[in-house]
C-alpha cells in the first residue's frame, strides 16, 4: 500500500486520476497557492520572533522591565509556543479548508499582537501580549508544517525546504 493510499481521502495528494486537464491544472494551482501561502506565513512567523532582538532596548525602556525579567517573559513566550504547537497538532484530523481558516485566523492574531508590542507600557501588558503571541506562533508553526505535508504530498520535501529558507531569510532581514 502506497503512502497516499494510507491517507484519508481528504488528505490524498493531487493525483489527476479521473479528472480532465482543466480540473488537474486548477487543483495543481491551488496546491501551489497553498504552498506559497504557508511559506509566507512561515516567513512572517520568523520575522515576528526575530524582530524583538533589535528592538529589545527600546522595549525594556518602554515597559521599565529589567533584563532578567524580560528574559523570563521571552522564555514564557517560547513556552506558550509549545502549547500552541500541541493545540494545533490536535487539529490534524480537520479538513484542509478548516486548517487554512484556522491558520489565517492565528496568523492575523500574531500580526495584531506584533503591533501591540511597542504599545505596552508595563510588565503585565507585555506578558499578556507575549502569551497570546506565543500560543498563536506555535499554532502557525505546526499548521504550516502540517498543511505542507498534507497538501504537497510527494513534493513536500521541496516545500519544507522552502519553509525553512523563508524562516532563515526573515531572521536575517530582521537583524
Coordinates of C-alpha atoms in Angstrom, one line a residue, residues 28-92:
X28 CA -2.3 21.9 -9.1
X29 CA -2.5 25.8 -9.0
X30 CA -4.5 25.6 -5.7
X31 CA -1.8 23.3 -4.3
X32 CA 0.9 25.7 -5.3
X33 CA -1.1 28.7 -3.9
X34 CA -1.5 26.9 -0.5
X35 CA 2.2 26.1 -0.6
X36 CA 3.2 29.7 -1.3
X37 CA 0.8 30.9 1.4
X38 CA 2.4 28.6 4.0
X39 CA 5.9 29.8 3.0
X40 CA 4.7 33.5 3.5
X41 CA 3.2 32.6 6.9
X42 CA 6.4 30.9 8.0
X43 CA 8.4 34.0 6.9
X44 CA 6.2 36.2 9.0
X45 CA 6.5 33.9 12.0
X46 CA 10.2 34.2 11.9
X47 CA 10.2 37.9 11.4
X48 CA 7.9 38.4 14.4
X49 CA 10.1 36.2 16.5
X50 CA 13.4 37.8 15.4
X51 CA 12.2 41.4 15.4
X52 CA 12.3 41.5 19.2
X53 CA 16.1 41.3 19.2
X54 CA 17.0 44.6 17.6
X55 CA 14.2 46.4 19.4
X56 CA 14.8 44.9 22.9
X57 CA 16.5 48.0 24.4
X58 CA 13.5 50.2 23.4
X59 CA 11.1 47.6 24.7
X60 CA 13.0 47.5 28.1
X61 CA 12.9 51.3 28.3
X62 CA 9.1 51.5 27.4
X63 CA 8.0 48.8 29.8
X64 CA 10.5 49.6 32.6
X65 CA 11.3 45.9 32.9
X66 CA 14.7 44.6 33.9
X67 CA 16.9 42.4 31.7
X68 CA 16.3 39.4 33.9
X69 CA 12.6 39.8 33.9
X70 CA 12.5 40.3 30.1
X71 CA 14.4 37.1 29.7
X72 CA 11.7 35.3 31.8
X73 CA 9.0 36.9 29.7
X74 CA 10.6 35.8 26.4
X75 CA 11.0 32.3 27.8
X76 CA 7.3 32.4 28.7
X77 CA 6.5 33.3 25.1
X78 CA 8.6 30.3 24.0
X79 CA 6.7 28.0 26.4
X80 CA 3.4 29.3 25.1
X81 CA 4.7 28.4 21.6
X82 CA 4.9 24.8 22.7
X83 CA 1.3 25.0 23.9
X84 CA 0.2 26.4 20.5
X85 CA 2.1 23.6 18.7
X86 CA 0.3 20.9 20.8
X87 CA -3.1 22.6 20.3
X88 CA -2.6 22.8 16.5
X89 CA -1.4 19.2 16.5
X90 CA -4.8 18.1 17.9
X91 CA -6.5 19.6 14.9
X92 CA -4.7 17.3 12.5

